[in-house]
């Protein structure tokens, strides 16, 4: 029998929660995901998580498990709390580490989801061997994990890396955090949908007509038929050659690139790793982001900083990073 | 005889250069300053610096001197070069470390002036005992030194901390760096003068009249008499109760506070230390900066981050920080 051979990585997102049992070589033994939004209190959420994991833990023997690492929005490494997370279904201050330790009887380490992803990228992904880099997660919200001198930067009270809440557009769109113009209201999966809706409402108002072959996936006809638009729908339309989708990605990349240029001025990273739903659009988002980052960057940084997609599957990176926290 | 008891700290600014010989207890033995702008090439500058320091070095015995530390705009810790510094009188890439080592025959360490100041504040000033803080220098330009986990963050290639070149106002004022809207075009000693000139030209156009007692230091009459305005003149006017000067500080503090709120989101510091010419205006600049930083900050950071003036004299901080580099 090997003792302390496994740790549990849990990635709590605004929409989904993913978890996995990971061995010391970084191999995920068991994993699954479920909707975070199915649970209206953190207590119910933790109880459900325990119910899902308990059979696996029992099978391995609790003694073999080193601990639990958790990545969650606004989770604080120092206090073990999740505070005022605008993208989670639960309000206020949640003693997440305490709730999990009570339920599981195992030591728990928490940090925000982007920090967990940064640890995952550094250990197993695109940032292997790098000592200074930035991971930007483009999911329901926008997060970031900032590594300097090979160390994750938590800041004085554990909240460093809130790149999603720098003001990208002064007096811009309202944000879940109560302010206006935050980067995540533009450059997240939900942000790009807001941009697309504004674009499509304008197209309706201007009575823009769409012609030609192969337009069934294009945004304007889909919007007129269904009244709906999604992040993956925008990507699908871009793949089908829709110029509207390309314009929407261009706008999104411009806002993101401008914000990254500012982040570079402060942190001087070797590379920026883009992760999460929106990053899956590949060059549709990477190209305009890179273009506008370069255009807005101080000369000393130009043409030196790679923007690279994550080297890990979305599900794995956060689980692996969270699990790595527990070792 | 004590060997290696001293180091030389040199602070090269856009306007002035200050130097000092510092002992291990951080006491400055000899110091002086001169105009950087008197020398139109870096070679002439280094020769002049050597001529000024050589008698002091001879008196102490060269063997007693551990080395030279230099803080200079855009100086790179890794390469020893100053690259493309918009605020220095010399263009292009300057092999500053090499030039100084050739002249002095002593080991030289260089970093940017703001990083040197941050080391000075951490060792002897307002940041003693802090592990996560930001020093922002408000001089001819705006610089910053960013310390996390007790370490100065140089970034991947030594250029971290260029807070002066985050875009504070999109498509704003032209900057010496070739871009537009950089923080330093607003929140430096030169930036506040630009703000004042725009304000005073508008006042002339609007034919604003100034009445009442004690207005001789006020900006509008001084401007109309002399056609000139300076950073210290704005401070003087504010002290004399000039509402125009107060408005100019309010505007400057607003731009600076907004930028600091974004820097806080990325770095989560314990405190921000303001240093340099503009910081000498005390509450005139500190109050609006703090107000607008708080207004623009994510809830998790509010009312937790001090903005404090430097704990060192302007001349001493950079010399001490530069000298500390050499130990």
XYZ file of C-alpha atoms in Angstrom:
654
model
C 0.000 0.000 0.000
C 1.247 3.470 -0.933
C 0.392 6.182 1.567
C -0.599 9.702 0.444
C -0.422 8.775 -3.214
C -3.319 10.853 -4.444
C -4.763 14.278 -4.135
C -8.130 15.627 -5.145
C -8.348 18.627 -7.474
C -11.584 20.583 -7.639
C -12.274 23.413 -10.079
C -15.340 25.448 -9.170
C -16.521 27.626 -12.029
C -19.452 29.972 -12.351
C -21.245 27.411 -14.539
C -19.589 24.026 -13.954
C -17.582 22.318 -11.260
C -15.020 19.700 -12.297
C -13.172 17.358 -9.976
C -10.593 14.635 -10.278
C -8.425 12.318 -8.240
C -4.830 12.786 -9.354
C -1.748 10.688 -8.662
C 1.743 12.044 -8.033
C 2.656 11.764 -11.715
C -0.181 14.122 -12.633
C -2.437 11.407 -14.037
C -6.117 11.922 -13.413
C -7.619 8.675 -12.136
C -11.250 9.627 -11.793
C -12.971 12.765 -12.940
C -16.398 14.185 -13.508
C -18.226 17.496 -13.646
C -21.605 18.919 -12.714
C -23.468 22.219 -12.728
C -22.400 24.577 -9.964
C -25.655 26.440 -10.455
C -27.729 23.386 -9.372
C -26.985 24.272 -5.725
C -28.361 27.432 -4.204
C -26.211 27.337 -1.067
C -22.539 26.447 -0.603
C -23.556 23.885 2.044
C -25.726 21.983 -0.459
C -22.934 22.242 -3.002
C -20.348 20.771 -0.606
C -22.734 17.991 0.431
C -23.316 17.070 -3.215
C -19.593 17.156 -3.940
C -18.941 14.857 -1.004
C -21.675 12.456 -2.134
C -20.070 12.267 -5.588
C -16.504 11.790 -4.336
C -17.088 9.586 -1.274
C -17.386 6.276 -3.193
C -14.084 6.956 -5.005
C -12.364 7.935 -1.776
C -13.640 4.799 -0.051
C -12.346 2.680 -2.926
C -8.846 4.177 -2.675
C -8.781 4.318 1.107
C -8.948 7.789 2.701
C -5.430 7.271 4.095
C -4.024 7.280 0.561
C -5.270 10.796 -0.081
C -2.952 13.634 0.713
C -5.468 16.431 0.576
C -7.806 18.514 -1.498
C -6.852 21.495 -3.666
C -9.549 23.831 -4.884
C -9.614 26.547 -7.523
C -12.647 28.835 -7.263
C -13.502 32.416 -8.240
C -12.345 34.919 -5.573
C -11.010 32.125 -3.369
C -8.365 33.326 -0.971
C -5.300 31.212 -0.314
C -4.626 32.890 3.033
C -8.104 32.959 4.590
C -9.656 29.891 2.987
C -12.695 31.971 2.087
C -14.497 32.852 -1.119
C -15.483 36.508 -0.869
C -18.029 38.385 -2.948
C -17.602 36.243 -6.061
C -19.775 37.858 -8.716
C -19.833 34.734 -10.909
C -20.870 32.183 -8.309
C -24.498 31.495 -7.366
C -23.693 32.199 -3.668
C -23.403 35.633 -2.134
C -21.233 37.056 0.611
C -18.304 35.406 2.336
C -18.172 31.613 2.110
C -15.849 29.666 4.452
C -15.149 27.180 1.678
C -12.019 25.584 3.152
C -13.770 25.045 6.469
C -16.897 23.549 4.830
C -14.808 21.136 2.767
C -12.563 20.115 5.665
C -15.648 19.385 7.793
C -17.241 17.298 5.055
C -14.182 15.378 3.891
C -11.957 15.222 6.967
C -8.987 16.026 4.745
C -6.695 19.082 4.606
C -7.900 21.607 2.035
C -5.970 24.336 0.188
C -7.861 26.856 -1.906
C -6.939 29.575 -4.355
C -8.712 31.304 -7.155
C -9.412 29.278 -10.278
C -6.974 31.266 -12.416
C -4.131 30.738 -9.927
C -4.884 27.014 -9.914
C -4.771 27.018 -13.696
C -1.438 28.877 -13.646
C 0.001 26.174 -11.394
C -1.392 23.549 -13.768
C 0.179 25.262 -16.806
C 3.508 25.663 -14.992
C 3.592 22.039 -13.898
C 2.136 20.269 -16.935
C 1.218 22.758 -19.675
C 2.392 25.610 -21.908
C 4.356 27.333 -19.131
C 6.669 24.440 -18.287
C 10.124 25.876 -17.638
C 8.928 29.474 -17.511
C 9.602 31.618 -14.451
C 7.642 34.761 -15.413
C 4.311 34.407 -17.126
C 0.666 35.289 -17.003
C -2.250 32.914 -17.432
C -5.485 34.600 -18.436
C -8.659 32.574 -18.150
C -11.423 33.595 -20.519
C -14.430 31.727 -19.183
C -17.698 32.918 -17.656
C -15.506 35.667 -16.218
C -11.900 36.667 -16.798
C -9.256 35.682 -14.266
C -5.491 35.659 -14.220
C -2.657 33.906 -12.475
C 0.621 35.758 -12.381
C 3.910 33.961 -11.825
C 7.147 35.888 -11.213
C 10.530 34.427 -10.282
C 8.869 31.008 -10.554
C 6.414 31.824 -7.763
C 2.699 32.405 -7.943
C 2.022 35.964 -6.805
C -0.789 36.024 -4.246
C -0.191 39.611 -3.178
C -0.522 40.937 0.321
C -3.910 39.423 1.046
C -4.260 36.736 -1.575
C -6.207 38.635 -4.224
C -3.492 39.397 -6.786
C -4.255 38.596 -10.421
C -7.718 40.131 -10.785
C -7.015 41.129 -14.371
C -10.683 40.604 -15.202
C -11.479 43.630 -13.086
C -9.117 46.187 -14.492
C -11.162 48.891 -16.180
C -10.840 48.143 -19.884
C -13.378 50.751 -20.993
C -13.872 53.766 -18.728
C -17.607 54.080 -17.902
C -18.205 50.974 -20.001
C -20.561 48.019 -19.522
C -21.908 47.274 -16.044
C -20.058 44.387 -14.362
C -21.277 41.831 -11.826
C -18.796 43.383 -9.382
C -20.846 46.594 -9.245
C -18.494 48.734 -11.317
C -18.381 49.568 -15.007
C -16.133 48.652 -17.911
C -14.264 45.718 -16.348
C -12.275 43.627 -18.811
C -14.485 40.616 -18.132
C -17.585 42.395 -19.399
C -15.903 42.344 -22.843
C -13.333 39.561 -23.044
C -15.112 36.604 -21.432
C -17.481 34.056 -22.958
C -20.350 36.161 -21.578
C -18.670 39.412 -22.670
C -18.392 38.387 -26.302
C -22.074 37.437 -26.264
C -22.884 40.958 -25.020
C -20.816 42.381 -27.877
C -22.586 40.113 -30.366
C -26.055 41.073 -29.079
C -25.235 44.766 -29.383
C -23.934 44.134 -32.903
C -26.976 42.094 -33.920
C -29.484 44.526 -32.457
C -27.762 47.234 -34.475
C -27.896 45.032 -37.588
C -31.632 44.568 -37.045
C -32.094 48.287 -36.609
C -30.081 48.978 -39.760
C -32.047 46.214 -41.561
C -28.790 44.597 -42.703
C -29.482 41.868 -45.269
C -27.370 38.729 -45.541
C -26.866 37.134 -48.938
C -24.883 34.385 -50.562
C -24.289 30.695 -49.925
C -23.275 28.994 -46.730
C -24.852 31.519 -44.390
C -26.909 29.165 -42.246
C -24.429 29.342 -39.357
C -23.949 33.091 -39.722
C -24.983 35.229 -36.796
C -27.579 37.531 -38.335
C -29.829 34.766 -39.748
C -29.428 32.630 -36.592
C -30.259 35.663 -34.441
C -33.345 36.485 -36.511
C -34.554 32.894 -36.389
C -33.886 32.109 -32.745
C -33.298 35.420 -30.962
C -30.266 33.795 -29.376
C -26.514 33.950 -29.617
C -23.839 32.023 -27.728
C -20.066 32.106 -27.441
C -19.782 28.793 -29.312
C -22.295 30.053 -31.903
C -20.047 33.040 -32.595
C -17.102 30.688 -33.074
C -19.184 28.459 -35.372
C -20.202 31.485 -37.442
C -16.577 32.636 -37.690
C -15.589 29.165 -38.931
C -18.343 29.467 -41.573
C -16.746 32.707 -42.767
C -19.251 35.149 -41.239
C -17.784 38.672 -41.426
C -19.979 39.754 -38.486
C -18.414 37.064 -36.272
C -14.945 38.150 -37.404
C -15.770 41.750 -36.468
C -17.011 40.655 -33.057
C -13.796 38.704 -32.428
C -11.754 41.679 -33.687
C -13.476 44.002 -31.198
C -13.059 41.510 -28.356
C -9.386 40.946 -29.204
C -8.815 44.688 -29.348
C -10.122 45.234 -25.813
C -8.228 42.197 -24.520
C -5.002 43.148 -26.330
C -5.105 46.691 -24.946
C -5.562 45.350 -21.411
C -2.766 42.806 -21.849
C -0.408 45.581 -23.042
C -0.985 47.305 -19.693
C -0.505 44.057 -17.763
C 2.770 43.496 -19.632
C 4.019 46.975 -18.678
C 3.575 46.061 -15.011
C 4.717 42.420 -15.040
C 7.034 41.905 -18.072
C 6.135 38.252 -18.678
C 7.841 35.804 -21.018
C 4.476 34.678 -22.352
C 0.765 35.042 -21.831
C -1.247 31.851 -21.848
C -4.894 32.142 -22.798
C -7.177 29.568 -21.327
C -10.880 28.792 -21.171
C -13.971 28.837 -23.360
C -13.161 31.905 -25.403
C -9.543 30.822 -25.966
C -10.894 27.744 -27.772
C -11.726 30.008 -30.718
C -8.001 29.843 -31.545
C -6.756 32.359 -34.093
C -10.107 34.126 -34.239
C -9.323 35.506 -30.781
C -5.511 35.075 -30.632
C -4.759 37.106 -33.789
C -6.622 40.328 -32.933
C -5.497 40.065 -29.316
C -1.841 39.783 -30.355
C -2.219 42.570 -32.943
C -3.709 45.051 -30.487
C -1.394 44.046 -27.651
C 1.585 44.800 -29.914
C 0.052 48.090 -31.098
C -0.438 49.245 -27.516
C 2.798 48.046 -26.002
C 5.861 50.026 -25.034
C 8.697 49.552 -27.576
C 10.866 47.553 -25.133
C 8.244 44.799 -25.015
C 7.286 44.613 -28.691
C 7.639 41.336 -30.595
C 8.957 39.539 -27.542
C 5.931 38.217 -25.711
C 4.150 35.125 -26.971
C 0.429 34.745 -26.622
C -0.160 31.031 -26.566
C -3.206 28.870 -26.056
C -3.277 26.592 -23.052
C -1.263 23.402 -23.327
C -3.855 21.478 -21.359
C -7.457 20.550 -21.860
C -9.718 22.962 -20.044
C -11.012 20.310 -17.714
C -7.573 18.915 -16.865
C -5.619 22.145 -16.269
C -7.699 23.397 -13.394
C -8.032 19.958 -11.803
C -4.283 19.335 -12.107
C -3.435 22.806 -10.824
C -5.810 22.456 -7.910
C -4.456 19.002 -7.112
C -0.879 20.361 -7.281
C -1.860 22.881 -4.570
C -2.544 19.999 -2.221
C 0.887 18.356 -2.455
C 41.454 48.970 7.388
C 38.021 47.614 6.536
C 37.758 46.049 3.115
C 34.667 46.581 0.957
C 33.031 48.910 3.439
C 31.373 51.250 0.952
C 29.332 51.197 -2.171
C 28.462 53.943 -4.573
C 24.826 54.695 -5.366
C 23.990 56.678 -8.485
C 20.516 57.903 -9.411
C 20.267 59.074 -13.011
C 17.126 61.099 -13.640
C 15.836 62.834 -16.743
C 16.788 66.177 -15.232
C 19.316 65.541 -12.436
C 21.811 62.887 -11.483
C 22.557 62.324 -7.795
C 25.316 60.172 -6.372
C 26.596 59.189 -2.979
C 29.079 56.967 -1.230
C 27.232 54.815 1.284
C 28.498 52.679 4.138
C 27.068 49.320 5.191
C 24.806 50.940 7.773
C 23.136 52.975 5.028
C 24.801 56.260 5.940
C 25.644 58.497 3.017
C 29.235 59.725 3.393
C 29.566 61.964 0.368
C 26.887 63.085 -2.013
C 26.235 65.585 -4.753
C 24.086 66.139 -7.807
C 24.377 67.698 -11.254
C 22.321 68.188 -14.404
C 22.025 65.048 -16.510
C 21.069 67.252 -19.427
C 24.482 68.979 -19.426
C 25.928 65.984 -21.299
C 24.827 65.228 -24.817
C 26.354 61.736 -24.968
C 26.458 58.963 -22.358
C 30.272 58.814 -22.777
C 30.632 62.468 -21.753
C 28.213 61.878 -18.896
C 30.199 58.888 -17.576
C 33.498 60.795 -17.910
C 32.041 63.704 -15.927
C 30.676 61.352 -13.279
C 34.072 59.707 -12.936
C 35.815 63.098 -12.651
C 33.442 64.050 -9.824
C 33.742 60.745 -7.920
C 37.447 59.933 -8.484
C 38.799 62.209 -5.701
C 36.401 60.670 -3.147
C 37.269 57.157 -4.265
C 41.003 57.909 -4.037
C 40.503 59.266 -0.526
C 38.720 56.101 0.650
C 40.959 53.716 -1.256
C 39.380 51.938 -4.234
C 39.812 48.597 -2.441
C 37.312 49.713 0.200
C 34.569 50.061 -2.378
C 32.408 47.068 -3.026
C 30.819 48.278 -6.229
C 28.491 50.696 -7.918
C 24.707 50.480 -8.051
C 22.798 52.596 -10.531
C 19.160 53.506 -10.902
C 18.309 54.978 -14.319
C 15.208 55.216 -16.519
C 14.724 52.059 -18.626
C 17.890 50.488 -17.193
C 17.890 46.738 -17.460
C 19.180 44.626 -14.584
C 19.862 41.644 -16.837
C 21.589 43.273 -19.835
C 23.215 46.278 -18.145
C 21.789 48.482 -20.871
C 19.533 51.522 -20.949
C 17.183 51.086 -23.885
C 15.038 53.720 -25.566
C 14.611 55.895 -22.472
C 12.248 58.695 -23.506
C 13.245 60.918 -20.570
C 17.020 60.813 -20.963
C 18.958 63.125 -23.289
C 20.546 60.111 -25.051
C 18.863 57.994 -27.721
C 19.034 54.322 -28.596
C 20.649 51.537 -26.588
C 23.296 52.641 -24.096
C 25.672 50.017 -22.630
C 25.652 51.866 -19.311
C 27.043 49.078 -17.121
C 29.916 48.520 -19.542
C 30.736 52.258 -19.783
C 30.765 52.607 -16.003
C 32.833 49.459 -15.423
C 35.399 50.666 -17.970
C 35.630 54.098 -16.337
C 35.641 53.044 -12.691
C 37.168 49.569 -12.727
C 34.496 48.478 -10.244
C 31.618 46.001 -10.591
C 28.387 47.772 -11.594
C 24.762 46.711 -11.103
C 22.019 48.705 -12.763
C 18.251 48.742 -12.622
C 15.623 51.296 -13.391
C 15.350 54.266 -11.070
C 11.991 53.207 -9.675
C 13.273 49.724 -8.811
C 16.244 51.300 -7.042
C 13.850 53.507 -5.100
C 11.741 50.480 -4.158
C 14.837 48.779 -2.739
C 15.639 51.991 -0.867
C 12.115 52.197 0.583
C 12.181 48.502 1.537
C 15.564 48.789 3.235
C 15.326 52.194 4.884
C 11.966 53.862 4.163
C 8.168 53.523 4.287
C 8.169 49.903 3.109
C 10.337 48.467 5.888
C 8.878 45.096 6.850
C 6.517 44.916 3.879
C 6.662 41.956 1.490
C 4.180 43.131 -1.150
C 4.120 46.754 -2.177
C 4.371 49.157 -5.052
C 6.545 52.254 -5.237
C 5.384 54.804 -7.782
C 7.812 57.568 -8.687
C 6.190 60.786 -9.866
C 9.108 62.735 -11.293
C 9.905 63.926 -14.811
C 8.279 60.635 -15.798
C 6.326 58.015 -13.865
C 8.041 54.793 -12.856
C 7.238 51.967 -10.514
C 8.979 49.279 -8.544
C 6.913 46.262 -7.646
C 7.868 43.973 -4.783
C 6.070 40.652 -4.229
C 6.967 37.973 -1.678
C 9.733 40.313 -0.522
C 11.428 40.241 -3.936
C 11.726 42.967 -6.524
C 9.932 41.796 -9.658
C 12.127 42.341 -12.710
C 9.968 40.226 -15.007
C 11.264 37.993 -17.754
C 13.600 40.506 -19.324
C 14.059 43.108 -16.631
C 11.424 45.627 -17.685
C 8.645 44.950 -15.174
C 7.149 47.924 -13.379
C 6.575 50.306 -16.284
C 3.412 51.676 -14.687
C 4.125 55.065 -16.265
C 3.352 53.521 -19.635
C 0.042 51.901 -19.001
C -2.557 53.683 -21.081
C -4.404 55.897 -18.611
C -6.469 57.722 -21.231
C -7.187 55.885 -24.484
C -6.060 58.092 -27.427
C -4.921 60.683 -24.886
C -1.879 62.942 -24.816
C 1.163 62.072 -26.913
C 3.952 60.493 -24.840
C 7.720 60.582 -25.326
C 7.517 56.814 -25.907
C 5.680 57.374 -29.182
C 2.258 56.259 -27.985
C -0.703 58.170 -26.592
C -2.352 58.495 -23.206
C 0.399 56.993 -21.027
C -0.025 57.579 -17.306
C 3.141 59.671 -17.201
C 1.714 62.250 -19.601
C -0.788 63.075 -16.811
C 0.596 62.060 -13.428
C 4.212 63.269 -13.555
C 5.691 66.667 -12.774
C 5.635 67.358 -16.518
C 2.150 65.877 -16.903
C 0.567 68.136 -14.302
C 2.141 71.130 -16.070
C 0.462 69.980 -19.319
C -2.852 69.768 -17.457
C -2.310 73.235 -15.994
C -1.438 74.747 -19.377
C -4.568 73.312 -20.957
C -6.596 74.638 -18.014
C -5.020 78.102 -18.199
C -5.362 78.391 -21.969
C -9.030 77.555 -21.529
C -9.298 80.184 -18.753
C -7.760 82.769 -21.105
C -10.182 81.798 -23.839
C -13.120 81.994 -21.431
C -11.723 85.318 -20.109
C -11.967 84.058 -16.532
C -11.374 86.896 -14.060
C -9.661 86.390 -10.704
C -10.685 88.550 -7.787
C -10.106 88.837 -4.068
C -7.117 89.004 -1.777
C -4.076 86.764 -1.706
C -4.128 85.828 -5.379
C -0.579 86.732 -6.281
C 0.555 83.079 -6.243
C -2.596 81.895 -8.003
C -2.144 80.291 -11.377
C -4.245 82.495 -13.650
C -2.542 85.804 -12.709
C 0.940 84.200 -12.725
C 0.204 82.654 -16.121
C -1.022 85.955 -17.548
C 2.028 87.816 -16.211
C 4.728 85.320 -17.108
C 3.231 82.883 -19.630
C 4.749 80.114 -17.524
C 3.638 77.425 -15.138
C 5.667 74.844 -13.206
C 4.940 71.850 -11.021
C 6.187 73.699 -7.931
C 4.167 76.777 -8.993
C 1.006 74.684 -9.027
C 1.809 73.440 -5.522
C 2.495 77.009 -4.357
C -0.836 78.169 -5.801
C -2.660 75.297 -4.096
C -1.067 76.300 -0.770
C -2.307 79.858 -1.392
C -5.838 78.488 -1.759
C -6.147 78.736 -5.538
C -9.229 76.767 -6.652
C -7.687 76.312 -10.126
C -4.667 74.561 -8.618
C -6.971 72.358 -6.533
C -8.890 71.387 -9.684
C -5.647 70.539 -11.478
C -4.530 68.319 -8.580
C -7.998 66.735 -8.460
C -7.791 65.850 -12.181
C -4.241 64.516 -11.812
C -5.178 62.454 -8.762
C -8.206 61.070 -10.574
C -6.102 59.765 -13.474
C -3.460 58.403 -11.088
C -6.033 56.829 -8.753
C -7.774 55.085 -11.634
C -4.459 53.660 -12.850
C -3.477 52.546 -9.341
C -6.818 50.743 -8.964
C -5.894 48.651 -12.016
C -2.374 48.046 -10.699
C -3.877 46.887 -7.389
C -6.150 44.412 -9.184
C -3.081 42.777 -10.710
C -0.635 42.943 -7.789
C -2.670 43.193 -4.534
C -0.123 45.264 -2.584
C -0.158 46.070 1.126
C 0.616 49.708 0.350
C 1.515 52.070 -2.451
C 4.355 54.478 -1.774
C 4.362 57.691 -3.768
C 7.743 59.217 -4.381
C 9.247 62.108 -6.324
C 8.558 65.719 -7.201
C 4.806 65.501 -7.548
C 4.438 63.450 -4.347
C 5.897 66.401 -2.436
C 2.560 68.173 -2.890
C 1.312 65.957 -0.038
C -2.434 65.855 0.486
C -3.091 67.941 -2.615
C -2.136 64.880 -4.656
C -2.580 62.080 -2.076
C -6.226 62.842 -1.277
C -7.690 62.824 -4.802
C -5.480 59.857 -5.717
C -6.748 57.843 -2.753
C -10.359 58.904 -3.388
C -10.348 57.835 -7.034
C -8.354 54.687 -6.374
C -11.004 53.624 -3.834
C -13.850 54.555 -6.205
C -12.365 52.445 -8.974
C -11.251 49.451 -6.968
C -12.823 46.021 -6.731
C -14.691 45.574 -3.420
C -12.176 43.039 -2.050
C -9.450 45.696 -2.086
C -11.401 48.675 -0.769
C -10.220 50.483 2.381
C -7.278 48.142 2.801
C -4.447 49.662 0.790
C -2.532 52.607 2.155
C -1.180 55.296 -0.117
C 1.779 56.751 1.721
C 4.410 59.300 0.871
C 7.995 58.175 0.704
C 9.771 57.727 4.029
C 13.023 59.005 2.585
C 14.234 62.248 1.130
C 14.089 62.180 -2.647
C 17.812 62.426 -3.017
C 18.594 59.754 -0.434
C 16.084 57.072 -1.438
C 17.416 56.490 -4.919
C 21.060 56.717 -3.836
C 20.485 54.293 -0.953
C 18.477 51.932 -3.144
C 21.107 52.021 -5.876
C 23.875 51.480 -3.330
C 21.954 48.544 -1.835
C 21.957 46.942 -5.296
C 25.737 46.825 -5.161
C 26.011 44.857 -1.927
